[in-house]
């Protein structure tokens, strides 16, 4: 072990669509967690591993905490986000500059009895033209909880990502690294494939049905120069099937092509991706279906 080497788990907590996935991806320098302008895009606790000479931070990107629990999937998302706090050594509580909503309040309440260092991360400060407007907001936020630090950042600024890592190093346990230095995630290759395709479909379908679909990988075969992937896109109603496929199959075809291109960069191999759309009635509000589709387990 190198002297003063620090390693541990960092849970990123906040309301939906506050920038948690973008933050983790920028911190580790690789796209592991999918992003979208739609809330609740992240549905699992996904780990991204950052390693430098002195620090190894295993980031846990969690689903956004939200008040609405209308379905089994919603309840699962909140449970997943909350359970990540139990294993974290440090917590990043993320809010958006000059915004504090009821969902932010809900996320903050989950920290009330957590006796671990919590760093307040205020994202999207680059959107605020008059920076003096930030000071009252930062002061008010710091009064809401015993945060150990406050970091105003833009998750798109690599220099500020270094400041986040520097702050984390002070609070992570002094111990040997928990993973090899070339590992960047604990998620399986097939899981990442399902998430990338789901991201492309979510972005393309926008308002239509991002929450009614999920992706399951039926087969993932890795050869020397090629990876063959067969995926099923599950929707809840027959009428949604045509929306996902699109006119003359264009929506599914274009999303699959974009996913394949991203996966080839991620795996550094050629990828053959074939996707089909199937109906599983009411899957998002059925715990047996959620279990069958891999939602009730953990990616940690």
Short mmCIF file of C-alpha atoms in Angstrom, two decimals:
data_model
loop_
_atom_site.label_atom_id
_atom_site.label_comp_id
_atom_site.label_asym_id
_atom_site.label_seq_id
_atom_site.Cartn_x
_atom_site.Cartn_y
_atom_site.Cartn_z
CA UNK A 1 0.00 0.00 0.00
CA UNK A 2 1.24 3.48 -0.89
CA UNK A 3 1.42 5.85 2.09
CA UNK A 4 -1.69 8.03 2.45
CA UNK A 5 -3.62 5.97 -0.08
CA UNK A 6 -7.37 6.49 0.34
CA UNK A 7 -10.21 4.32 -0.97
CA UNK A 8 -13.92 3.96 -0.41
CA UNK A 9 -17.48 4.31 -1.65
CA UNK A 10 -19.11 7.62 -2.55
CA UNK A 11 -22.88 7.80 -2.95
CA UNK A 12 -24.24 10.56 -5.19
CA UNK A 13 -27.68 11.53 -3.89
CA UNK A 14 -30.22 14.07 -5.12
CA UNK A 15 -33.53 14.59 -6.84
CA UNK A 16 -34.14 13.29 -10.38
CA UNK A 17 -32.40 15.07 -13.25
CA UNK A 18 -30.07 17.17 -11.10
CA UNK A 19 -26.93 15.94 -12.90
CA UNK A 20 -25.77 12.94 -10.85
CA UNK A 21 -25.03 10.68 -13.82
CA UNK A 22 -23.21 13.45 -15.70
CA UNK A 23 -21.10 14.14 -12.61
CA UNK A 24 -20.07 10.50 -12.22
CA UNK A 25 -19.28 10.08 -15.90
CA UNK A 26 -17.08 13.21 -15.88
CA UNK A 27 -15.34 12.18 -12.67
CA UNK A 28 -14.25 8.81 -14.04
CA UNK A 29 -13.69 10.04 -17.59
CA UNK A 30 -15.91 7.38 -19.14
CA UNK A 31 -19.62 7.11 -19.89
CA UNK A 32 -20.89 4.45 -17.51
CA UNK A 33 -24.21 5.86 -16.36
CA UNK A 34 -26.73 6.89 -19.01
CA UNK A 35 -27.96 10.47 -19.20
CA UNK A 36 -31.10 12.14 -20.48
CA UNK A 37 -33.10 15.30 -19.90
CA UNK A 38 -35.88 13.07 -18.58
CA UNK A 39 -36.12 12.53 -14.80
CA UNK A 40 -35.64 8.99 -13.43
CA UNK A 41 -33.46 7.89 -16.34
CA UNK A 42 -31.14 6.14 -13.87
CA UNK A 43 -32.92 3.07 -12.49
CA UNK A 44 -30.12 1.13 -10.80
CA UNK A 45 -27.29 1.92 -8.42
CA UNK A 46 -24.37 1.97 -10.84
CA UNK A 47 -20.74 2.16 -9.82
CA UNK A 48 -18.01 4.10 -11.57
CA UNK A 49 -14.45 3.75 -10.28
CA UNK A 50 -12.03 6.68 -10.25
CA UNK A 51 -8.38 5.92 -9.48
CA UNK A 52 -5.30 8.11 -9.30
CA UNK A 53 -2.00 7.66 -7.44
CA UNK A 54 -3.46 8.38 -4.01
CA UNK A 55 -7.21 8.00 -4.26
CA UNK A 56 -9.72 5.39 -5.40
CA UNK A 57 -13.32 6.59 -5.21
CA UNK A 58 -16.03 4.09 -6.08
CA UNK A 59 -18.94 6.31 -7.07
CA UNK A 60 -22.50 5.03 -6.73
CA UNK A 61 -24.83 6.83 -9.13
CA UNK A 62 -28.34 6.38 -7.79
CA UNK A 63 -31.90 6.94 -9.07
CA UNK A 64 -33.24 10.35 -8.15
CA UNK A 65 -35.31 10.43 -4.97
CA UNK A 66 -38.86 11.61 -5.59
CA UNK A 67 -42.15 11.92 -3.72
CA UNK A 68 -44.32 10.06 -6.22
CA UNK A 69 -44.46 6.29 -5.60
CA UNK A 70 -47.27 5.40 -7.99
CA UNK A 71 -45.78 2.07 -9.09
CA UNK A 72 -43.57 -0.76 -7.91
CA UNK A 73 -40.81 0.67 -10.10
CA UNK A 74 -41.04 4.07 -8.38
CA UNK A 75 -40.84 2.43 -4.97
CA UNK A 76 -37.86 0.38 -6.11
CA UNK A 77 -36.04 3.50 -7.34
CA UNK A 78 -36.42 5.23 -3.98
CA UNK A 79 -35.35 2.08 -2.10
CA UNK A 80 -32.26 1.68 -4.31
CA UNK A 81 -31.21 5.30 -3.78
CA UNK A 82 -31.68 5.09 -0.01
CA UNK A 83 -29.88 1.76 0.41
CA UNK A 84 -26.76 3.16 -1.27
CA UNK A 85 -26.30 5.44 1.74
CA UNK A 86 -25.69 2.46 4.01
CA UNK A 87 -22.53 1.33 2.22
CA UNK A 88 -21.13 4.78 1.40
CA UNK A 89 -18.09 6.20 3.20
CA UNK A 90 -18.82 9.69 1.88
CA UNK A 91 -22.01 11.19 0.41
CA UNK A 92 -22.29 13.83 -2.28
CA UNK A 93 -25.62 15.61 -1.92
CA UNK A 94 -26.33 17.34 -5.21
CA UNK A 95 -28.64 20.27 -5.88
CA UNK A 96 -29.02 22.70 -8.76
CA UNK A 97 -27.91 26.30 -8.28
CA UNK A 98 -30.74 28.56 -7.03
CA UNK A 99 -33.25 25.68 -6.98
CA UNK A 100 -34.57 23.71 -4.00
CA UNK A 101 -37.70 21.68 -4.73
CA UNK A 102 -39.89 19.30 -2.66
CA UNK A 103 -37.92 16.38 -4.19
CA UNK A 104 -34.67 18.05 -3.04
CA UNK A 105 -36.21 18.28 0.45
CA UNK A 106 -37.14 14.59 0.32
CA UNK A 107 -33.59 13.62 -0.64
CA UNK A 108 -32.16 15.79 2.14
CA UNK A 109 -34.45 14.19 4.74
CA UNK A 110 -32.90 10.79 3.94
CA UNK A 111 -29.61 12.18 5.28
CA UNK A 112 -31.02 13.28 8.64
CA UNK A 113 -29.80 10.26 10.61
CA UNK A 114 -26.79 9.40 8.44
CA UNK A 115 -23.61 9.79 10.48
CA UNK A 116 -21.23 10.06 7.55
CA UNK A 117 -19.52 13.05 5.95
CA UNK A 118 -21.83 14.75 3.47
CA UNK A 119 -20.47 17.19 0.89
CA UNK A 120 -22.91 19.65 -0.64
CA UNK A 121 -22.42 19.83 -4.42
CA UNK A 122 -24.19 22.75 -6.09
CA UNK A 123 -24.35 22.00 -9.80
CA UNK A 124 -24.89 24.20 -12.86
CA UNK A 125 -23.37 27.36 -11.36
CA UNK A 126 -22.22 28.17 -14.90
CA UNK A 127 -25.88 28.90 -15.71
CA UNK A 128 -25.93 31.79 -13.21
CA UNK A 129 -24.72 35.02 -14.84
CA UNK A 130 -24.64 37.09 -11.65
CA UNK A 131 -22.59 34.94 -9.28
CA UNK A 132 -23.48 37.18 -6.32
CA UNK A 133 -26.95 35.62 -6.45
CA UNK A 134 -25.35 32.35 -5.35
CA UNK A 135 -24.14 33.50 -1.93
CA UNK A 136 -27.54 33.70 -0.16
CA UNK A 137 -28.52 30.35 -1.71
CA UNK A 138 -25.29 28.66 -0.59
CA UNK A 139 -25.69 30.09 2.91
CA UNK A 140 -29.27 28.85 3.13
CA UNK A 141 -28.30 25.38 1.87
CA UNK A 142 -25.45 25.07 4.39
CA UNK A 143 -27.92 25.83 7.20
CA UNK A 144 -30.14 22.86 6.22
CA UNK A 145 -27.64 20.14 7.20
CA UNK A 146 -24.21 19.70 8.77
CA UNK A 147 -22.37 19.52 5.47
CA UNK A 148 -18.60 19.12 5.81
CA UNK A 149 -17.99 21.18 2.67
CA UNK A 150 -19.77 23.08 -0.09
CA UNK A 151 -18.60 22.71 -3.69
CA UNK A 152 -20.20 25.00 -6.30
CA UNK A 153 -19.45 23.35 -9.65
CA UNK A 154 -20.36 22.75 -13.25
CA UNK A 155 -20.38 18.99 -13.87
CA UNK A 156 -19.11 19.73 -17.39
CA UNK A 157 -15.89 21.40 -16.16
CA UNK A 158 -12.99 18.94 -15.87
CA UNK A 159 -10.95 21.31 -13.67
CA UNK A 160 -13.75 21.40 -11.13
CA UNK A 161 -13.92 17.61 -11.18
CA UNK A 162 -10.37 17.58 -9.81
CA UNK A 163 -11.53 19.76 -6.92
CA UNK A 164 -14.30 17.26 -6.14
CA UNK A 165 -11.79 14.39 -6.03
CA UNK A 166 -9.40 16.44 -3.88
CA UNK A 167 -12.17 17.10 -1.36
CA UNK A 168 -13.25 13.46 -1.32
CA UNK A 169 -9.73 12.26 -0.56
CA UNK A 170 -9.88 13.97 2.84
CA UNK A 171 -12.89 11.90 3.91
CA UNK A 172 -12.27 8.49 2.35
CA UNK A 173 -10.70 5.85 4.65
CA UNK A 174 -6.94 5.46 4.48
CA UNK A 175 -6.61 1.94 3.08
CA UNK A 176 -5.40 -0.03 0.07
CA UNK A 177 -7.35 0.26 -3.18
CA UNK A 178 -10.40 -2.02 -3.34
CA UNK A 179 -10.24 -2.62 -7.12
CA UNK A 180 -7.45 -2.90 -9.67
CA UNK A 181 -6.38 0.43 -11.12
CA UNK A 182 -7.68 -0.33 -14.63
CA UNK A 183 -11.27 -1.11 -13.52
CA UNK A 184 -13.83 1.62 -14.18
CA UNK A 185 -17.11 -0.08 -13.15
CA UNK A 186 -18.54 -3.14 -11.44
CA UNK A 187 -21.42 -3.29 -13.92
CA UNK A 188 -21.37 -6.20 -16.36
CA UNK A 189 -20.83 -5.66 -20.08
CA UNK A 190 -24.34 -6.91 -20.87
CA UNK A 191 -25.88 -4.55 -18.30
CA UNK A 192 -24.06 -1.60 -19.88
CA UNK A 193 -25.37 -2.67 -23.29
CA UNK A 194 -28.97 -2.66 -22.03
CA UNK A 195 -28.51 0.78 -20.46
CA UNK A 196 -26.98 2.32 -23.59
CA UNK A 197 -29.84 1.12 -25.79
CA UNK A 198 -32.39 2.33 -23.24
CA UNK A 199 -30.71 5.73 -23.22
CA UNK A 200 -30.92 6.07 -27.01
CA UNK A 201 -34.60 5.11 -27.03
CA UNK A 202 -35.39 7.42 -24.11
CA UNK A 203 -33.77 10.35 -25.89
CA UNK A 204 -35.54 9.65 -29.19
CA UNK A 205 -38.98 9.07 -27.71
CA UNK A 206 -38.71 12.10 -25.41
CA UNK A 207 -42.19 12.73 -23.93
CA UNK A 208 -43.92 9.69 -25.43
CA UNK A 209 -43.08 6.72 -23.21
CA UNK A 210 -39.61 6.80 -21.61
CA UNK A 211 -40.94 5.25 -18.37
CA UNK A 212 -42.94 2.49 -20.06
CA UNK A 213 -39.95 0.76 -21.63
CA UNK A 214 -37.01 -1.22 -20.38
CA UNK A 215 -34.31 -3.27 -22.11
CA UNK A 216 -33.30 -6.87 -21.44
CA UNK A 217 -30.26 -8.53 -22.99
CA UNK A 218 -31.22 -12.03 -24.14
CA UNK A 219 -27.75 -13.00 -25.33
CA UNK A 220 -24.28 -11.47 -25.17
CA UNK A 221 -21.62 -13.42 -27.05
CA UNK A 222 -18.07 -12.11 -27.11
CA UNK A 223 -15.71 -13.30 -29.84
CA UNK A 224 -12.13 -12.26 -30.57
CA UNK A 225 -13.05 -9.31 -32.81
CA UNK A 226 -16.82 -9.07 -32.41
CA UNK A 227 -19.57 -8.90 -29.77
CA UNK A 228 -23.02 -10.21 -30.74
CA UNK A 229 -25.91 -8.81 -28.71
CA UNK A 230 -29.60 -9.70 -28.91
CA UNK A 231 -31.82 -7.31 -26.95
CA UNK A 232 -35.51 -7.14 -26.12
CA UNK A 233 -37.19 -3.79 -25.58
CA UNK A 234 -40.13 -4.38 -23.26
CA UNK A 235 -43.15 -2.07 -23.28
CA UNK A 236 -46.38 -2.24 -21.29
CA UNK A 237 -49.04 -2.03 -24.01
CA UNK A 238 -49.43 -3.16 -27.61
CA UNK A 239 -49.97 0.45 -28.76
CA UNK A 240 -46.53 1.38 -27.40
CA UNK A 241 -44.82 -1.26 -29.52
CA UNK A 242 -45.43 0.68 -32.74
CA UNK A 243 -44.15 3.88 -31.18
CA UNK A 244 -40.84 2.26 -30.24
CA UNK A 245 -40.44 0.61 -33.64
CA UNK A 246 -41.39 3.79 -35.49
CA UNK A 247 -42.51 4.31 -39.07
CA UNK A 248 -40.86 1.69 -41.28
CA UNK A 249 -38.83 0.65 -38.24
CA UNK A 250 -36.80 3.87 -38.25
CA UNK A 251 -36.97 4.72 -34.51
CA UNK A 252 -35.70 1.34 -33.31
CA UNK A 253 -33.19 1.08 -36.16
CA UNK A 254 -31.65 4.51 -35.53
CA UNK A 255 -31.55 4.03 -31.75
CA UNK A 256 -29.88 0.64 -32.22
CA UNK A 257 -27.30 2.14 -34.56
CA UNK A 258 -26.46 4.90 -32.08
CA UNK A 259 -26.22 2.35 -29.26
CA UNK A 260 -23.96 0.11 -31.34
CA UNK A 261 -21.62 3.02 -32.08
CA UNK A 262 -21.35 3.91 -28.38
CA UNK A 263 -20.78 0.28 -27.40
CA UNK A 264 -18.00 -0.14 -29.97
CA UNK A 265 -16.19 2.78 -28.32
CA UNK A 266 -16.81 1.34 -24.86
CA UNK A 267 -15.71 -2.22 -25.70
CA UNK A 268 -13.14 -1.29 -28.36
CA UNK A 269 -14.59 -4.02 -30.59
CA UNK A 270 -17.06 -4.35 -33.42
CA UNK A 271 -20.60 -4.87 -32.16
CA UNK A 272 -23.55 -6.58 -33.83
CA UNK A 273 -26.72 -5.44 -32.06
CA UNK A 274 -30.17 -6.82 -32.88
CA UNK A 275 -33.17 -5.45 -30.98
CA UNK A 276 -36.80 -6.63 -30.86
CA UNK A 277 -39.82 -5.04 -29.17
CA UNK A 278 -42.16 -7.13 -27.02
CA UNK A 279 -45.09 -6.43 -24.70
CA UNK A 280 -45.18 -7.34 -21.00
CA UNK A 281 -48.41 -5.95 -19.60
CA UNK A 282 -47.93 -3.57 -16.64
CA UNK A 283 -44.33 -4.61 -15.97
CA UNK A 284 -43.47 -1.40 -14.06
CA UNK A 285 -46.08 -2.08 -11.37
CA UNK A 286 -45.50 -5.82 -10.98
CA UNK A 287 -42.75 -6.96 -8.61
CA UNK A 288 -42.43 -10.38 -10.29
CA UNK A 289 -41.83 -8.68 -13.64
CA UNK A 290 -39.34 -6.25 -12.08
CA UNK A 291 -37.49 -9.18 -10.57
CA UNK A 292 -37.43 -11.03 -13.89
CA UNK A 293 -36.10 -7.92 -15.62
CA UNK A 294 -33.28 -7.46 -13.11
CA UNK A 295 -34.61 -4.52 -11.11
CA UNK A 296 -34.85 -6.16 -7.73
CA UNK A 297 -31.18 -7.12 -7.59
CA UNK A 298 -28.24 -4.73 -7.29
CA UNK A 299 -25.38 -3.67 -9.53
CA UNK A 300 -23.16 -2.79 -6.56
#
